[in-house]
CSV table of C-alpha atoms and ligand atoms in Angstrom, one decimal:
chain,number,residue,atom,x,y,z
X,1,MET,CA,-32.6,-0.2,83.6
X,2,ASN,CA,-31.4,-3.2,82.2
X,3,VAL,CA,-33.4,-3.1,78.9
X,4,ILE,CA,-31.9,1.0,78.5
X,5,LEU,CA,-28.3,-0.8,79.4
X,6,THR,CA,-28.7,-3.4,76.8
X,7,PHE,CA,-29.9,-1.5,74.1
X,8,LEU,CA,-26.9,1.1,74.7
X,9,LYS,CA,-24.2,-1.8,74.4
X,10,ASN,CA,-26.4,-3.1,71.0
X,11,ILE,CA,-26.1,0.5,69.1
X,12,LEU,CA,-23.0,1.2,70.3
X,13,SER,CA,-19.5,-0.4,69.3
X,14,LEU,CA,-16.4,1.5,71.1
X,15,ASP,CA,-14.4,-0.2,73.5
X,16,ASN,CA,-15.1,2.5,76.2
X,17,ALA,CA,-18.9,1.6,76.0
X,18,GLU,CA,-18.3,-2.5,76.9
X,19,SER,CA,-16.6,-1.4,80.5
X,20,GLU,CA,-20.1,0.6,81.4
X,21,VAL,CA,-22.4,-2.2,80.6
X,22,PHE,CA,-20.5,-5.1,80.9
X,23,ASP,CA,-21.9,-6.4,84.0
X,24,VAL,CA,-25.6,-6.3,83.2
X,25,ILE,CA,-25.8,-8.3,80.6
X,26,ASP,CA,-25.6,-12.5,79.8
X,27,LYS,CA,-25.4,-14.2,83.6
X,28,LYS,CA,-26.1,-17.5,82.3
X,29,HIS,CA,-22.9,-19.3,82.5
X,30,THR,CA,-23.2,-21.1,85.8
X,31,GLY,CA,-20.0,-23.0,86.8
X,32,ALA,CA,-17.9,-20.9,84.8
X,33,VAL,CA,-15.7,-17.9,85.7
X,34,VAL,CA,-16.8,-15.0,83.8
X,35,ILE,CA,-14.2,-12.5,82.9
X,36,ALA,CA,-15.7,-8.9,82.3
X,37,ARG,CA,-14.7,-6.6,79.9
X,38,PRO,CA,-12.5,-4.4,82.1
X,39,ALA,CA,-10.4,-7.3,83.3
X,40,HIS,CA,-9.0,-8.7,79.8
X,41,CYS,CA,-7.3,-6.7,76.9
X,42,VAL,CA,-9.4,-8.7,74.1
X,43,SER,CA,-11.1,-5.6,72.0
X,44,ARG,CA,-13.4,-5.9,69.3
X,45,GLN,CA,-10.9,-3.1,67.4
X,46,GLN,CA,-8.4,-6.4,66.9
X,47,VAL,CA,-11.3,-8.6,66.0
X,48,ASN,CA,-12.0,-9.2,61.8
X,49,GLU,CA,-14.8,-6.5,60.7
X,50,ASN,CA,-16.3,-9.6,59.0
X,51,ALA,CA,-16.2,-12.0,62.0
X,52,LEU,CA,-17.9,-9.5,64.1
X,53,LYS,CA,-20.7,-9.2,61.4
X,54,VAL,CA,-21.2,-12.7,61.6
X,55,LEU,CA,-21.4,-12.5,65.8
X,56,TYR,CA,-23.8,-9.6,65.8
X,57,ARG,CA,-26.0,-11.3,62.9
X,58,LEU,CA,-26.2,-13.9,64.8
X,59,ARG,CA,-27.2,-12.5,67.7
X,60,LYS,CA,-29.8,-10.5,66.4
X,61,GLU,CA,-31.3,-13.3,64.9
X,62,GLY,CA,-31.7,-14.5,68.5
X,63,PHE,CA,-28.8,-17.3,69.1
X,64,ASP,CA,-25.6,-17.2,71.3
X,65,SER,CA,-22.3,-16.6,69.2
X,66,TYR,CA,-18.7,-16.6,70.4
X,67,LEU,CA,-15.1,-16.4,69.5
X,68,VAL,CA,-13.5,-19.1,70.2
X,69,GLY,CA,-9.8,-21.1,70.0
X,70,GLY,CA,-7.0,-19.8,68.7
X,71,CYS,CA,-7.9,-16.4,68.2
X,72,VAL,CA,-9.5,-15.6,71.7
X,73,ARG,CA,-5.9,-17.7,73.1
X,74,ASP,CA,-3.8,-15.0,70.4
X,75,LEU,CA,-5.6,-11.9,71.1
X,76,LEU,CA,-5.2,-12.4,74.7
X,77,LEU,CA,-1.3,-12.9,74.2
X,78,GLY,CA,-1.3,-9.4,71.9
X,79,ARG,CA,-1.0,-11.8,68.6
X,80,GLU,CA,-2.7,-11.3,65.7
X,81,PRO,CA,-4.8,-14.6,65.0
X,82,LYS,CA,-4.5,-16.9,62.1
X,83,ASP,CA,-8.2,-16.8,61.7
X,84,PHE,CA,-11.6,-15.8,63.4
X,85,ASP,CA,-13.9,-19.4,64.5
X,86,VAL,CA,-16.8,-18.3,65.5
X,87,VAL,CA,-19.3,-20.7,67.6
X,88,THR,CA,-22.9,-20.7,68.3
X,89,ASN,CA,-26.1,-22.6,69.3
X,90,ALA,CA,-27.2,-22.3,65.9
X,91,GLU,CA,-27.6,-25.3,63.6
X,92,PRO,CA,-25.8,-25.3,60.0
X,93,GLU,CA,-29.1,-25.2,58.3
X,94,GLN,CA,-29.9,-22.4,60.5
X,95,ILE,CA,-26.8,-20.6,59.6
X,96,ALA,CA,-27.6,-21.2,56.3
X,97,ARG,CA,-30.4,-19.4,56.1
X,98,ILE,CA,-29.4,-16.6,57.9
X,99,PHE,CA,-26.2,-15.6,55.7
X,100,SER,CA,-27.0,-15.9,51.8
X,101,ASN,CA,-23.1,-15.8,51.5
X,102,CYS,CA,-23.0,-18.9,53.6
X,103,ARG,CA,-21.9,-22.6,52.1
X,104,LEU,CA,-22.3,-25.9,54.1
X,105,ILE,CA,-19.1,-28.3,54.0
X,106,GLY,CA,-18.3,-31.8,55.6
X,107,LYS,CA,-20.0,-34.7,55.5
X,108,ARG,CA,-20.0,-36.2,58.9
X,109,PHE,CA,-19.8,-32.5,60.8
X,110,ARG,CA,-21.3,-29.6,58.5
X,111,LEU,CA,-19.8,-26.4,58.9
X,112,ALA,CA,-20.4,-23.0,57.8
X,113,HIS,CA,-18.3,-20.8,56.4
X,114,VAL,CA,-19.3,-17.2,55.8
X,115,CYS,CA,-17.9,-15.5,52.7
X,116,TYR,CA,-16.9,-12.1,52.3
X,117,GLY,CA,-15.0,-12.1,49.2
X,118,ARG,CA,-11.7,-14.0,49.9
X,119,ASP,CA,-12.2,-13.8,53.7
X,120,VAL,CA,-13.7,-16.9,55.1
X,121,ILE,CA,-15.2,-17.0,58.5
X,122,GLU,CA,-15.6,-20.3,59.9
X,123,VAL,CA,-19.0,-20.9,62.0
X,124,ALA,CA,-19.2,-24.4,64.4
X,125,THR,CA,-22.4,-25.3,65.9
X,126,PHE,CA,-21.7,-26.7,69.3
X,127,ARG,CA,-20.8,-30.1,69.6
X,128,LYS,CA,-20.5,-32.1,73.0
X,129,ALA,CA,-18.1,-35.1,73.5
X,130,ILE,CA,-19.7,-38.3,73.0
X,131,SER,CA,-18.3,-39.6,76.2
X,132,ASP,CA,-19.9,-37.3,78.5
X,133,ASP,CA,-23.4,-38.5,77.0
X,134,LYS,CA,-24.8,-41.6,79.3
X,135,THR,CA,-26.8,-42.7,77.0
X,136,GLN,CA,-24.2,-43.2,74.3
X,137,LYS,CA,-21.1,-44.9,74.2
X,138,PRO,CA,-18.4,-43.1,72.4
X,139,ARG,CA,-17.0,-45.1,69.4
X,140,LEU,CA,-13.6,-45.4,70.2
X,141,ASN,CA,-11.1,-47.8,68.1
X,142,LYS,CA,-8.7,-50.3,69.9
X,143,ASP,CA,-5.9,-47.6,70.8
X,144,GLY,CA,-8.6,-45.6,72.3
X,145,ARG,CA,-8.7,-43.2,68.9
X,146,LEU,CA,-11.8,-41.0,69.0
X,147,LEU,CA,-14.3,-42.3,66.2
X,148,GLN,CA,-17.5,-40.2,66.2
X,149,ASP,CA,-17.4,-36.4,67.3
X,150,ASN,CA,-20.7,-35.2,65.8
X,151,ILE,CA,-23.4,-34.6,68.2
X,152,TYR,CA,-24.4,-31.0,68.3
X,153,GLY,CA,-24.6,-29.7,72.2
X,154,THR,CA,-24.3,-26.7,74.7
X,155,ILE,CA,-21.7,-24.3,75.0
X,156,GLU,CA,-21.0,-26.3,78.6
X,157,GLU,CA,-20.8,-29.3,76.2
X,158,ASP,CA,-18.6,-27.8,73.8
X,159,VAL,CA,-15.7,-27.3,76.1
X,160,TRP,CA,-14.9,-30.5,77.4
X,161,ARG,CA,-14.7,-31.4,74.0
X,162,ARG,CA,-11.7,-29.0,73.1
X,163,ASP,CA,-8.2,-29.7,73.3
X,164,PHE,CA,-5.8,-27.4,75.8
X,165,THR,CA,-7.1,-25.1,78.6
X,166,ILE,CA,-6.0,-22.3,76.7
X,167,ASN,CA,-8.0,-23.1,73.7
X,168,ALA,CA,-11.4,-23.4,75.2
X,169,LEU,CA,-12.0,-19.2,76.3
X,170,TYR,CA,-15.1,-17.8,74.5
X,171,TYR,CA,-15.8,-14.2,73.6
X,172,ASN,CA,-19.4,-13.6,74.3
X,173,ILE,CA,-20.3,-10.7,71.5
X,174,ARG,CA,-23.3,-10.4,74.0
X,175,ASP,CA,-21.2,-8.5,76.8
X,176,PHE,CA,-17.6,-8.6,75.3
X,177,SER,CA,-16.7,-11.4,78.3
X,178,ILE,CA,-14.5,-14.3,77.9
X,179,ILE,CA,-15.7,-17.8,79.2
X,180,ASP,CA,-13.7,-19.6,80.9
X,181,TYR,CA,-14.9,-23.3,81.8
X,182,VAL,CA,-12.0,-25.0,82.4
X,183,GLY,CA,-9.0,-22.6,83.7
X,184,GLY,CA,-8.0,-21.6,80.8
X,185,MET,CA,-7.2,-17.9,82.1
X,186,GLU,CA,-5.4,-19.4,84.9
X,187,ASP,CA,-3.4,-21.2,82.2
X,188,HIS,CA,-2.7,-18.6,79.9
X,189,LYS,CA,-1.4,-16.1,82.6
X,190,ALA,CA,1.2,-18.9,84.0
X,191,GLY,CA,2.0,-19.9,80.1
X,192,LEU,CA,0.9,-23.5,80.2
X,193,ILE,CA,-0.3,-26.0,77.9
X,194,ARG,CA,-2.7,-28.8,79.8
X,195,LEU,CA,-5.1,-31.0,78.7
X,196,ILE,CA,-9.1,-30.6,79.5
X,197,GLY,CA,-9.3,-33.8,81.3
X,198,ASP,CA,-7.0,-36.7,81.7
X,199,ALA,CA,-3.8,-36.2,79.7
X,200,GLY,CA,-3.3,-39.6,78.5
X,201,GLU,CA,-7.0,-40.7,77.3
X,202,ARG,CA,-7.0,-37.5,75.7
X,203,PHE,CA,-3.9,-37.9,73.6
X,204,ARG,CA,-5.4,-41.4,73.2
X,205,GLU,CA,-8.3,-40.0,71.2
X,206,ASP,CA,-6.7,-38.2,69.0
X,207,PRO,CA,-3.1,-38.6,68.9
X,208,VAL,CA,-2.2,-35.6,66.9
X,209,ARG,CA,-3.2,-33.3,70.3
X,210,MET,CA,0.9,-34.2,70.9
X,211,LEU,CA,1.7,-32.3,68.2
X,212,ARG,CA,-0.5,-29.5,68.5
X,213,ALA,CA,1.1,-29.1,72.4
X,214,VAL,CA,4.9,-29.2,71.1
X,215,ARG,CA,3.3,-26.7,68.2
X,216,PHE,CA,1.9,-24.3,70.5
X,217,ALA,CA,4.3,-24.5,73.2
X,218,VAL,CA,6.7,-23.2,70.5
X,219,LYS,CA,4.9,-20.6,69.1
X,220,LEU,CA,3.8,-19.0,72.5
X,221,ALA,CA,6.5,-19.6,74.3
X,222,PHE,CA,4.2,-21.7,77.1
X,223,ARG,CA,5.2,-25.1,79.1
X,224,LEU,CA,3.4,-28.3,78.6
X,225,HIS,CA,2.0,-29.1,81.7
X,226,HIS,CA,3.6,-32.0,83.7
X,227,ASP,CA,0.8,-34.1,83.2
X,228,CYS,CA,0.6,-33.6,79.5
X,229,GLU,CA,4.2,-33.9,79.0
X,230,ALA,CA,4.3,-37.2,81.3
X,231,ALA,CA,1.7,-38.8,78.6
X,232,ILE,CA,3.8,-38.2,75.6
X,233,ALA,CA,6.0,-41.0,76.1
X,234,PRO,CA,3.2,-43.5,76.2
X,235,ASN,CA,1.1,-42.6,73.8
X,236,ALA,CA,3.7,-41.5,71.1
X,237,HIS,CA,3.5,-44.4,69.0
X,238,LEU,CA,0.0,-43.8,68.3
X,239,LEU,CA,1.0,-41.0,65.8
X,240,ALA,CA,1.5,-43.9,63.6
X,241,GLY,CA,-2.0,-44.5,62.8
X,242,ILE,CA,-3.0,-41.4,62.1
X,243,PRO,CA,-3.9,-40.6,58.3
X,244,PRO,CA,-1.0,-39.9,56.8
X,245,ALA,CA,-3.4,-36.9,54.8
X,246,ARG,CA,-3.5,-35.4,58.5
X,247,LEU,CA,0.0,-35.6,59.4
X,248,TYR,CA,0.9,-33.7,56.2
X,249,ASP,CA,-1.5,-31.2,57.2
X,250,GLU,CA,0.0,-31.5,60.7
X,251,ILE,CA,3.8,-31.0,59.5
X,252,SER,CA,3.1,-27.9,57.0
X,253,LYS,CA,1.8,-26.1,60.4
X,254,LEU,CA,4.9,-27.1,62.3
X,255,PHE,CA,7.3,-26.6,60.3
X,256,LEU,CA,6.2,-23.5,58.1
X,257,THR,CA,5.1,-21.2,60.7
X,258,GLY,CA,8.4,-19.8,61.3
X,259,TYR,CA,9.5,-21.7,64.2
X,260,GLY,CA,11.0,-24.8,62.7
X,261,VAL,CA,14.0,-25.2,64.7
X,262,GLN,CA,12.9,-25.0,68.4
X,263,THR,CA,10.2,-26.8,66.6
X,264,PHE,CA,12.6,-30.0,65.2
X,265,GLU,CA,14.4,-29.6,68.9
X,266,LEU,CA,11.2,-30.2,70.7
X,267,LEU,CA,9.4,-32.9,68.7
X,268,ARG,CA,13.1,-35.2,68.8
X,269,GLN,CA,12.6,-34.3,73.0
X,270,TYR,CA,9.8,-35.7,73.0
X,271,GLY,CA,10.5,-39.0,71.0
X,272,LEU,CA,7.8,-37.4,68.2
X,273,PHE,CA,9.7,-36.8,65.2
X,274,SER,CA,11.1,-40.2,65.1
X,275,ILE,CA,7.3,-41.0,64.2
X,276,LEU,CA,6.9,-38.8,61.8
X,277,PHE,CA,10.6,-39.1,59.9
X,278,PRO,CA,12.1,-42.6,60.6
X,279,ALA,CA,14.7,-42.5,58.3
X,280,THR,CA,15.9,-39.0,58.8
X,281,ASP,CA,15.7,-39.7,63.0
X,282,LYS,CA,17.9,-43.1,61.9
X,283,SER,CA,20.4,-40.7,60.3
X,284,LEU,CA,20.4,-38.6,63.1
X,285,MET,CA,21.9,-41.1,65.1
X,286,TYR,CA,24.7,-42.5,63.7
X,287,GLU,CA,27.9,-41.6,65.2
X,288,GLU,CA,29.0,-39.1,62.2
X,289,ALA,CA,25.9,-37.6,62.2
X,290,ASP,CA,27.2,-34.3,62.0
X,291,PHE,CA,26.1,-34.0,58.5
X,292,PRO,CA,22.4,-34.8,58.4
X,293,LYS,CA,21.6,-32.8,61.7
X,294,MET,CA,23.2,-29.9,60.1
X,295,MET,CA,21.5,-29.9,56.8
X,296,VAL,CA,17.9,-30.3,58.7
X,297,ILE,CA,18.8,-27.5,61.1
X,298,LYS,CA,20.1,-25.6,58.2
X,299,ALA,CA,17.3,-25.6,56.2
X,300,LEU,CA,15.1,-25.1,58.6
X,301,GLU,CA,16.6,-22.0,59.9
X,302,ASN,CA,16.5,-21.1,56.2
X,303,SER,CA,12.7,-21.7,56.5
X,304,ASP,CA,12.4,-19.7,59.4
X,305,GLN,CA,14.1,-17.2,58.2
X,306,ARG,CA,12.3,-16.4,55.0
X,307,ILE,CA,9.2,-16.7,56.8
X,308,ALA,CA,10.8,-13.8,59.5
X,309,ASP,CA,11.2,-11.8,55.7
X,310,ASN,CA,7.7,-12.2,54.3
X,311,LYS,CA,9.3,-14.6,51.7
X,312,PRO,CA,7.4,-17.8,50.2
X,313,VAL,CA,8.6,-20.9,51.5
X,314,THR,CA,8.0,-24.4,50.2
X,315,LEU,CA,8.0,-27.7,52.2
X,316,TYR,CA,9.2,-30.1,49.5
X,317,PHE,CA,12.6,-28.1,49.7
X,318,LEU,CA,12.5,-28.9,53.9
X,319,ILE,CA,11.6,-32.5,53.0
X,320,ALA,CA,14.3,-33.1,50.4
X,321,ALA,CA,17.1,-31.7,52.8
X,322,LEU,CA,15.4,-34.3,56.1
X,323,LEU,CA,15.9,-37.1,53.5
X,324,TRP,CA,18.8,-36.6,51.9
X,325,GLU,CA,20.9,-38.2,53.8
X,326,PRO,CA,18.7,-41.4,54.2
X,327,MET,CA,18.6,-41.5,50.0
X,328,LEU,CA,22.7,-40.9,50.1
X,329,ARG,CA,23.1,-43.7,52.5
X,330,LYS,CA,20.4,-46.2,50.5
X,331,ALA,CA,22.3,-45.4,47.3
X,332,LYS,CA,25.8,-46.1,49.0
X,333,GLU,CA,25.0,-49.4,50.1
X,334,LYS,CA,23.4,-50.0,46.5
X,335,ILE,CA,26.6,-49.1,44.8
X,336,ALA,CA,28.4,-51.0,47.3
X,337,LYS,CA,26.3,-54.2,46.8
X,338,GLY,CA,27.8,-54.1,42.9
X,339,LEU,CA,24.5,-51.6,41.4
X,340,PRO,CA,25.5,-49.0,38.9
X,341,GLU,CA,25.9,-45.2,40.4
X,342,SER,CA,23.0,-43.9,38.1
X,343,ASN,CA,20.6,-46.6,39.2
X,344,ALA,CA,21.4,-46.8,42.9
X,345,TYR,CA,20.5,-43.4,43.1
X,346,TYR,CA,17.4,-43.4,41.4
X,347,GLU,CA,16.0,-46.7,43.4
X,348,ALA,CA,17.4,-45.2,46.4
X,349,ALA,CA,15.0,-41.7,46.3
X,350,SER,CA,12.3,-43.6,45.1
X,351,GLU,CA,12.7,-45.6,47.9
X,352,THR,CA,13.2,-43.6,50.6
X,353,LEU,CA,10.4,-41.3,49.2
X,354,THR,CA,7.7,-44.3,49.1
X,355,GLN,CA,8.9,-44.8,52.8
X,356,GLN,CA,8.1,-41.4,53.8
X,357,VAL,CA,4.8,-41.1,52.2
X,358,ARG,CA,3.3,-44.1,53.8
X,359,ARG,CA,3.8,-42.3,56.9
X,360,ILE,CA,3.0,-38.8,55.9
X,361,ALA,CA,1.1,-38.2,52.6
X,362,ILE,CA,3.3,-35.9,50.4
X,363,PRO,CA,1.8,-34.6,47.4
X,364,ARG,CA,2.9,-36.5,44.1
X,365,HIS,CA,3.6,-32.8,42.9
X,366,LEU,CA,6.0,-32.2,45.7
X,367,THR,CA,7.6,-35.6,45.8
X,368,LEU,CA,8.6,-35.0,41.9
X,369,ALA,CA,10.0,-31.4,43.2
X,370,ILE,CA,12.6,-33.3,45.9
X,371,ARG,CA,13.4,-35.8,43.1
X,372,GLU,CA,14.3,-32.9,40.6
X,373,VAL,CA,15.8,-31.2,43.5
X,374,TRP,CA,18.1,-34.3,43.9
X,375,SER,CA,18.6,-35.2,40.5
X,376,LEU,CA,19.8,-31.8,39.1
X,377,GLN,CA,22.9,-31.9,41.7
X,378,SER,CA,24.7,-33.8,39.7
X,379,LYS,CA,24.7,-31.5,37.1
X,380,PHE,CA,26.4,-28.6,39.0
X,381,ASN,CA,29.7,-30.3,37.9
X,382,ALA,CA,29.4,-29.5,34.5
X,383,ARG,CA,31.0,-26.3,34.1
X,384,VAL,CA,32.0,-26.2,30.8
X,385,GLY,CA,30.0,-26.3,27.3
X,386,ALA,CA,26.7,-25.3,26.9
X,387,LYS,CA,24.8,-27.6,30.1
X,388,PRO,CA,25.4,-24.6,32.4
X,389,SER,CA,23.1,-22.0,30.2
X,390,ARG,CA,20.7,-24.6,29.8
X,391,LEU,CA,20.5,-25.7,33.5
X,392,ILE,CA,19.9,-22.0,34.6
X,393,THR,CA,16.9,-22.6,32.6
X,394,HIS,CA,15.5,-25.5,34.1
X,395,PRO,CA,12.5,-24.4,36.2
X,396,ARG,CA,13.8,-26.2,39.0
X,397,PHE,CA,17.4,-24.6,39.2
X,398,ARG,CA,16.6,-21.8,41.9
X,399,ALA,CA,15.6,-24.4,44.3
X,400,ALA,CA,18.1,-27.0,43.5
X,401,TYR,CA,20.8,-24.2,43.6
X,402,ASP,CA,19.8,-23.5,46.8
X,403,PHE,CA,20.1,-26.9,48.1
X,404,LEU,CA,23.7,-27.0,46.5
X,405,VAL,CA,24.2,-23.6,49.1
X,406,LEU,CA,22.9,-26.2,51.7
X,407,ARG,CA,24.9,-28.5,50.9
X,408,ALA,CA,28.1,-26.4,50.9
X,409,GLN,CA,27.4,-25.1,54.2
X,410,THR,CA,27.3,-28.5,55.4
X,411,GLY,CA,30.3,-29.8,53.6
X,412,ASP,CA,28.2,-32.4,51.6
X,413,ALA,CA,29.3,-30.1,48.5
X,414,PRO,CA,32.5,-28.0,47.4
X,415,LEU,CA,31.8,-24.6,48.4
X,416,ASP,CA,33.7,-23.2,45.2
X,417,VAL,CA,31.3,-25.3,43.4
X,418,ALA,CA,28.5,-23.4,44.9
X,419,GLN,CA,30.3,-20.0,44.5
X,420,TRP,CA,31.2,-20.8,40.8
X,421,TRP,CA,27.2,-21.2,40.4
X,422,GLU,CA,26.3,-18.0,42.6
X,423,ALA,CA,28.5,-15.8,40.3
X,424,TYR,CA,27.4,-17.3,36.9
X,425,GLN,CA,23.7,-17.2,37.3
X,426,HIS,CA,24.1,-13.4,38.1
X,427,GLU,CA,26.9,-13.0,35.1
X,428,ASN,CA,26.2,-10.9,31.6
X,429,GLU,CA,25.9,-13.7,28.8
X,430,THR,CA,29.4,-12.6,27.7
X,431,THR,CA,31.1,-13.3,30.8
X,432,GLN,CA,28.9,-16.4,31.2
X,433,ARG,CA,30.4,-17.7,28.1
X,434,LYS,CA,33.9,-16.8,28.9
X,435,MET,CA,33.2,-18.8,32.3
X,436,THR,CA,32.5,-22.0,30.7
X,437,GLN,CA,35.2,-21.9,28.2
X,438,PRO,CA,37.2,-25.1,27.8
X,439,GLN,CA,40.6,-24.5,29.2
X,440,VAL,CA,42.9,-24.3,26.6
X,441,SER,CA,45.1,-27.7,28.3
X,442,GLU,CA,41.8,-29.5,28.2
X,443,LYS,CA,41.1,-28.9,24.9
X,444,ASN,CA,43.6,-30.9,23.6
X,445,SER,CA,43.6,-33.5,25.9
X,446,LYS,CA,40.4,-35.5,26.0
X,447,SER,CA,41.8,-38.3,28.5
X,448,LYS,CA,42.2,-35.1,30.8
X,449,ARG,CA,39.0,-33.9,30.7
X,450,LYS,CA,37.7,-37.5,31.3
X,451,ARG,CA,40.2,-37.6,34.3
X,452,THR,CA,39.1,-34.1,35.8
X,453,TYR,CA,35.0,-35.2,35.1
X,454,ARG,CA,35.1,-38.4,37.3
X,455,LYS,CA,37.3,-36.4,39.9
X,456,LYS,CA,34.1,-33.8,40.1
X,457,THR,CA,31.5,-36.3,39.8
X,458,LYS,CA,33.1,-38.3,42.9
X,459,ILE,CA,32.9,-35.3,44.8
X,460,ALA,CA,29.4,-34.8,44.7
X,461,ALA,CA,28.3,-38.2,43.9
X,462,THR,CA,24.7,-37.7,43.1
X,463,HIS,CA,23.6,-39.5,40.1
X,464,LEU,CA,20.1,-39.7,39.9
X,465,LEU,CA,18.9,-40.6,36.9
X,466,LEU,CA,15.7,-39.4,37.3
X,467,ASP,CA,15.6,-35.8,35.1
X,468,THR,CA,14.6,-36.0,31.3
X,469,HIS,CA,15.8,-31.7,31.3
X,470,ASP,CA,19.4,-33.1,29.7
B,501,LIG,P1,-3.5,-21.8,64.8
B,501,LIG,O1,-5.2,-21.5,64.3
B,501,LIG,O2,-3.3,-20.4,65.8
B,501,LIG,O3,-2.9,-22.9,64.2
B,501,LIG,P2,-6.3,-23.2,67.0
B,501,LIG,O4,-6.4,-23.4,68.3
B,501,LIG,O5,-7.2,-22.3,66.5
B,501,LIG,O6,-4.8,-22.7,66.4
B,501,LIG,P3,-7.3,-24.7,65.0
B,501,LIG,O7,-6.7,-25.9,64.7
B,501,LIG,O8,-7.8,-23.4,64.3
B,501,LIG,O9,-6.4,-24.5,66.5
B,501,LIG,O10,-8.3,-25.3,66.1
B,501,LIG,C1,-9.8,-23.9,66.6
B,501,LIG,C2,-10.0,-25.0,68.1
B,501,LIG,O11,-10.6,-26.2,67.6
B,501,LIG,C3,-8.6,-25.0,68.9
B,501,LIG,O12,-8.7,-23.8,69.6
B,501,LIG,C4,-9.5,-26.1,69.7
B,501,LIG,O13,-10.4,-25.5,70.6
B,501,LIG,C5,-10.5,-27.0,69.0
B,501,LIG,N1,-9.5,-28.1,68.5
B,501,LIG,C6,-9.1,-28.1,67.5
B,501,LIG,N2,-8.2,-29.3,67.2
B,501,LIG,C7,-8.5,-29.9,68.2
B,501,LIG,C8,-8.3,-31.4,68.6
B,501,LIG,N3,-7.1,-32.4,67.7
B,501,LIG,N4,-8.8,-31.8,69.7
B,501,LIG,C9,-9.6,-31.0,70.2
B,501,LIG,N5,-9.8,-29.7,70.1
B,501,LIG,C10,-9.4,-28.9,69.2
B,502,LIG,MG1,-7.8,-21.2,64.0
């Protein structure tokens, strides 16, 4: 009977067949709660077809194969997963032998990428946390950070090295059940982000988990479990020891996935923002903090809105906004000490970015873009003659203009200047020429022109010497 049902299950791929055969398959997960197909909502119809191919093929070759992590979590919530991660007991070389379209990546821990055109399915072999292995001591640094995590294991071992219970649910392609070793299903229903094991220890092993906790809380509208929440404050400082390149990857996920404002608020609430952006955090503490806070919030709101509208977003624009006030403040201090304005802004921009990249490795092409956006701000004051027509052809004009609007919205730049540029860029050439003609009185009065220029530049006060585009 079992053989017939197994056979039936293997050849049928419709979900209604799943419920008929679920209970006779895979019974080896002792110690786990197995949620049979009729008791959960994850259907193969929602699973990426290439991921399914990989799962079936591994099974056909005699291996176990599961979906795990964010995709199971998101499917349970009826959301579209970002990617589909497969885990198996096949080792990377075995996976490579099965799939001709496979390449192995990673030196320390090898992963298989099975490629279907541009669609890449990541296949990992079960790993175990070394701390579970009684014969080997885990390699931790002085702060308790895990330095080694690359020993193959079984599913029962793999589960304990995952971060949160909701990320440790396995969808079994053998019987379409969900296997839960850690109470992830209950936490899922309760909307709780709970670390597997001791919260403090897990954060010390990998402090980035604190950022992940915030990210998932916002993205899923879940709460942090009390233990998880309580373990953040004592460990937040450990984030400063994370390689800046990894933090760059994390902040991209934190701020560019459509929930930037809430993420920012939660990161501040848990004292994590100050570790990521120390200078910005300081600028939010000043008494007159309305402008920098508005600047940050408005920039994040803009990005969130653009993502909601399916428009492209860039991280450099956001970082330019986050660091604008700290850069201005630095420049003012330098001017007060007697440095010429242009030098002061140039140096302030360099120092602000240099300090920030020590914490978060912003790639060089982005820091250059930030400097350009900043430096172009002073160019918006010149609205007479040939300069405006040159400025709108600048490759960074659009971003710089958006930045000007952001500043105008927060009271940092005159609204009428932003409005003038809004009109100017959309007018035809004839009108543009009219708009940039000097006033008659100005034509005749060189001294008046100088006075007007001084007045305008004082308003924006953003002389940055960086550009070579004048
Ligand atoms: P999403 O892809 O939607 O951002 P995710 O949970 O899939 O979320 P990934 O970074 O793709 O996140 O990781 C896949 C899975 O790997 C996680 O669900 C988790 O089980 C495990 N994982 C990832 N990062 C860590 C970590 N720092 N510590 C422990 N487990 C982790
Ligand atoms: Mg994922």
